[in-house]
Short mmCIF file of N, CA and C in Angstrom, two decimals:
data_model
loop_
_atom_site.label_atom_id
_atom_site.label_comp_id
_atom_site.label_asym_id
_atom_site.label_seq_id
_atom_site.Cartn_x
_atom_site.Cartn_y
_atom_site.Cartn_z
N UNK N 440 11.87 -35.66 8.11
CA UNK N 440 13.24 -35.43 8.54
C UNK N 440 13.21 -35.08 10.03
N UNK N 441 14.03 -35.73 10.60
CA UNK N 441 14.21 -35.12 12.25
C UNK N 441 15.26 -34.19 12.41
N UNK N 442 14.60 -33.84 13.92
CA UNK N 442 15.70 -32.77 14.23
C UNK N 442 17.04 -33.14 13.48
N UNK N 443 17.75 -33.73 14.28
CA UNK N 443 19.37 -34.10 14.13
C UNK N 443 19.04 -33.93 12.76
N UNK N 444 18.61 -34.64 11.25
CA UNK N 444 19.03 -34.66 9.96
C UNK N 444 19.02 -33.00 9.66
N UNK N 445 18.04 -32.33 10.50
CA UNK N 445 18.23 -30.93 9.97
C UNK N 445 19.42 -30.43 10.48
N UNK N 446 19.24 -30.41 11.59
CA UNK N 446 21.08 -29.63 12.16
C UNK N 446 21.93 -30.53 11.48
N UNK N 447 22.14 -31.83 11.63
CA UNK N 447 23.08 -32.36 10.51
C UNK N 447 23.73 -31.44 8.91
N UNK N 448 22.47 -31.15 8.76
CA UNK N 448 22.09 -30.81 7.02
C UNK N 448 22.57 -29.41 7.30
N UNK N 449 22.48 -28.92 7.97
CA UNK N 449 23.05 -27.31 8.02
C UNK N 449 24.26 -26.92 8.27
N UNK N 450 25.10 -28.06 9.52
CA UNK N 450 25.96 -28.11 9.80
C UNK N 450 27.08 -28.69 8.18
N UNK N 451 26.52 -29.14 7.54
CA UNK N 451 27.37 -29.47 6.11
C UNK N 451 26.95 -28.54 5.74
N UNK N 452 26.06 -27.54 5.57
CA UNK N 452 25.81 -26.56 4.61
C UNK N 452 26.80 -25.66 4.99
N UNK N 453 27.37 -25.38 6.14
CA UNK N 453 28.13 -24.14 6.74
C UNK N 453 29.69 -24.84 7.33
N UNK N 454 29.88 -26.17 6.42
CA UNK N 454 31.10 -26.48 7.12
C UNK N 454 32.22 -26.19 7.39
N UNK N 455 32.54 -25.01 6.34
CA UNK N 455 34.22 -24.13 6.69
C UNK N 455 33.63 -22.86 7.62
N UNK N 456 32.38 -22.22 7.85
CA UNK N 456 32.17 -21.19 8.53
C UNK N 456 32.23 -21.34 9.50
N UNK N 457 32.57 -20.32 10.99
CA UNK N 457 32.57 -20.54 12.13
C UNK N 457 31.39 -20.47 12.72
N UNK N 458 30.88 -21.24 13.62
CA UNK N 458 29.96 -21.31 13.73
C UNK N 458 29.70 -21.10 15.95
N UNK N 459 30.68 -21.75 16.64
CA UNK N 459 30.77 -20.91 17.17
C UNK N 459 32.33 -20.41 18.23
N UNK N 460 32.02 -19.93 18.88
CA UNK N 460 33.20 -18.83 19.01
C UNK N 460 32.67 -19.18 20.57
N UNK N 461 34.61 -20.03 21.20
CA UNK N 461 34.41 -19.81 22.91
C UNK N 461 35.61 -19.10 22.96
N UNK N 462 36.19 -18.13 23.63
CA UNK N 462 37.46 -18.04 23.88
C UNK N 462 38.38 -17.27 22.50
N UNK N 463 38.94 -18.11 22.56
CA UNK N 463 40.26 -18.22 21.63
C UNK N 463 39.83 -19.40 20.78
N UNK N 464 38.81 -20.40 20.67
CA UNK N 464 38.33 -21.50 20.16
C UNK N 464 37.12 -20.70 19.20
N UNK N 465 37.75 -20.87 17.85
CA UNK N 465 36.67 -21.11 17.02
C UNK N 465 36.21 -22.95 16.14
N UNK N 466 35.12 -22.76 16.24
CA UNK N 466 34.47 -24.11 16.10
C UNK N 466 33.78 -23.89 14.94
N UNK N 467 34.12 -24.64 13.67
CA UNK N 467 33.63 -24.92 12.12
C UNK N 467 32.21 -25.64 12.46
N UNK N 468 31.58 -25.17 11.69
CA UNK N 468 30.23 -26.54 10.99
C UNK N 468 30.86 -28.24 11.00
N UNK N 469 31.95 -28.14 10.35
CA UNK N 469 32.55 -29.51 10.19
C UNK N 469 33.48 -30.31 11.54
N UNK N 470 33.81 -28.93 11.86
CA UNK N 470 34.76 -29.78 13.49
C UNK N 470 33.38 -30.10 14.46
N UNK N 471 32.04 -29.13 14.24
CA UNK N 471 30.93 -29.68 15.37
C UNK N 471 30.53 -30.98 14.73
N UNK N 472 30.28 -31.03 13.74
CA UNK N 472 29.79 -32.52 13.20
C UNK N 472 30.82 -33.67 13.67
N UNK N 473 31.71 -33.39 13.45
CA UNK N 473 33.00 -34.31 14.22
C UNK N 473 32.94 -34.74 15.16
N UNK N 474 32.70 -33.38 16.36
CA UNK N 474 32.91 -33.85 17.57
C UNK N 474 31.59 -34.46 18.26
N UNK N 475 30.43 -34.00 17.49
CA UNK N 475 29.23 -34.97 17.87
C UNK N 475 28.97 -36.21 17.55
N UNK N 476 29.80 -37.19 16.66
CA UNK N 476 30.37 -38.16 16.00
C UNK N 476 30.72 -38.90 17.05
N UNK N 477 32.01 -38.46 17.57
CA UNK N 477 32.40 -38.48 18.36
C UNK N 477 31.78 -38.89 20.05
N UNK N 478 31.09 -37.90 20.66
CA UNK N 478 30.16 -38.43 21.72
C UNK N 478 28.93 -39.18 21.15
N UNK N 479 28.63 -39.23 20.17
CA UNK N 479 27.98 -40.56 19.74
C UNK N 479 28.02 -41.87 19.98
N UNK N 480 29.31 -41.64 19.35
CA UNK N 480 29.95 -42.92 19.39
C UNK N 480 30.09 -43.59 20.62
N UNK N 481 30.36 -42.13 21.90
CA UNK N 481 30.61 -43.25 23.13
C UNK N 481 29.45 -43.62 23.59
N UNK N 482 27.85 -42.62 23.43
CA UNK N 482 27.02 -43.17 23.83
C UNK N 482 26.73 -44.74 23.10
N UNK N 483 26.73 -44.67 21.94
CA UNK N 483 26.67 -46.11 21.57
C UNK N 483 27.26 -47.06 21.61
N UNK N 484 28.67 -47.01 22.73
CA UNK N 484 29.34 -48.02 23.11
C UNK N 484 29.08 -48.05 24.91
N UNK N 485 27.95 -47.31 25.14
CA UNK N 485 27.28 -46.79 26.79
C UNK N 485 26.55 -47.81 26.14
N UNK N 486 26.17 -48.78 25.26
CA UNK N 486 24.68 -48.57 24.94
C UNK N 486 23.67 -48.20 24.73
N UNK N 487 23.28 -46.65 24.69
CA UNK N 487 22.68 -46.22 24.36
C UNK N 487 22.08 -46.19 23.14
N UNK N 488 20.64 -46.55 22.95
CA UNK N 488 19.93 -47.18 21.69
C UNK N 488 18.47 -46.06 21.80
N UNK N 489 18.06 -45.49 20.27
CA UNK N 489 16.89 -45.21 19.93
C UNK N 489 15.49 -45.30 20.98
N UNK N 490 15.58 -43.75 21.78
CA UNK N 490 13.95 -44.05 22.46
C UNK N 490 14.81 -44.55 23.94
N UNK N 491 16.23 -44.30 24.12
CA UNK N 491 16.21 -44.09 25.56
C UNK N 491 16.33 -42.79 26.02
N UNK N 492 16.70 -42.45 26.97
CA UNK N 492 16.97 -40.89 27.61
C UNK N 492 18.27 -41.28 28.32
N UNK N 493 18.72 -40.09 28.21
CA UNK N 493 19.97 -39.54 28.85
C UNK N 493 20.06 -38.56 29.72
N UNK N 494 20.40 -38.65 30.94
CA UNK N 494 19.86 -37.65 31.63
C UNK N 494 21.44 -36.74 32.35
N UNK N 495 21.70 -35.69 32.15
CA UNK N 495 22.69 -35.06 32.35
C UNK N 495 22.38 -33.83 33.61
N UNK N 496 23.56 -33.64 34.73
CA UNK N 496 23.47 -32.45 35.03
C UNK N 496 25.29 -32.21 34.69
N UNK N 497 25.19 -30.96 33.95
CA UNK N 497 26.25 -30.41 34.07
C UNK N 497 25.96 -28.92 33.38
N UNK N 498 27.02 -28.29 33.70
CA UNK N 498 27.60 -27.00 33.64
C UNK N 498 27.02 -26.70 32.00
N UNK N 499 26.76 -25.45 31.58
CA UNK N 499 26.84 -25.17 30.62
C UNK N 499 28.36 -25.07 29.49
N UNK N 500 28.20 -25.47 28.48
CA UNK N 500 29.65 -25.66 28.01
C UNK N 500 29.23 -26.15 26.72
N UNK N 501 30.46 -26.03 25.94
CA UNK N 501 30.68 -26.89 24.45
C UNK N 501 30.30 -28.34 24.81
N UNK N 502 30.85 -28.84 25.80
CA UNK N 502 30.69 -30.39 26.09
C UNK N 502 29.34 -30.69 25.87
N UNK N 503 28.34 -29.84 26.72
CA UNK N 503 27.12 -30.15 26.83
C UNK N 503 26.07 -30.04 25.78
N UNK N 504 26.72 -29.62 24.70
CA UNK N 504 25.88 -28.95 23.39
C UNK N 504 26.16 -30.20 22.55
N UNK N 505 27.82 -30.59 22.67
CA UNK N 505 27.75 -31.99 21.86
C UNK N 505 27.10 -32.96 22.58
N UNK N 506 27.17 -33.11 23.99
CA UNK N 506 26.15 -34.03 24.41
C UNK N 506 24.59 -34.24 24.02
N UNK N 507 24.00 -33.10 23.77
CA UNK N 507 23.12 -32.74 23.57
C UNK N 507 22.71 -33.10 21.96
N UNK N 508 23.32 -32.68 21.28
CA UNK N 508 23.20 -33.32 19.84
C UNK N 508 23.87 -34.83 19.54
N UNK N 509 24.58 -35.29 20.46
CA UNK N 509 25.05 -36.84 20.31
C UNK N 509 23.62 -37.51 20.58
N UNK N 510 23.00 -37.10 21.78
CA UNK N 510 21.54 -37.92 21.69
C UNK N 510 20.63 -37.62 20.76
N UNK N 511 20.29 -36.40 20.41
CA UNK N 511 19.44 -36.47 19.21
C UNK N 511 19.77 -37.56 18.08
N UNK N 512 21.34 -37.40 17.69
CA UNK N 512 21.86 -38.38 16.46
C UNK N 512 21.91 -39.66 16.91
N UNK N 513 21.97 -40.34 18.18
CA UNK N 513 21.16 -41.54 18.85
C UNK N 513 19.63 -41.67 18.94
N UNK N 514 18.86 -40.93 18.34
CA UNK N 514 17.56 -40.89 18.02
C UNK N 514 16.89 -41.68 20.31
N UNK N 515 18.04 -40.53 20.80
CA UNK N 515 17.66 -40.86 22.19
C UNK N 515 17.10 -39.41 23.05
N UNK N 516 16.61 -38.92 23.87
CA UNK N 516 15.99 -38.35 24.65
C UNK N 516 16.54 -37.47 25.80
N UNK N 517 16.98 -35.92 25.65
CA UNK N 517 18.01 -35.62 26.43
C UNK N 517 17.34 -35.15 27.53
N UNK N 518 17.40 -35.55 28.62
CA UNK N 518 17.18 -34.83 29.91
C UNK N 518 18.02 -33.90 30.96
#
């Protein structure tokens, strides 16, 4: 099992719990699985395919955490 299937697998295990907390924004197990779905999806319409890298600078943030797990679930390489 790879990374992503485990956080995957946990993230359904805990999907009505909050999981995390920005602000006034609480974020479910099931809305993060969503929204990493989500930037998935655009990497794989970037093209982004299995065994490339992605290389990011940005800010720390929610954005960057789904970025971050959108490449794992692209079985791609986060830099």
């Amino acid at each position: 099992m790879n990374l992503y299937a485990r956080i995957h697998a946990s993230l359904q295990q805990h999907a009505r719990k909050t999981l995390i907390q920005t602000g006034a924004r609480s974020i479910s197990g099931e809305q993060l699985a969503a929204d990493v779905g989500r930037f998935a999806g655009v990497l794989s319409a970037l093209g982004v395919r299995p065994g490339d890298r992605v290389a990011a600078q940005v800010e720390k943030s929610y954005e960057n955490v789904l970025l971050y797990l959108a490449t794992l679930q692209a079985g791609a390489v986060y830099l």
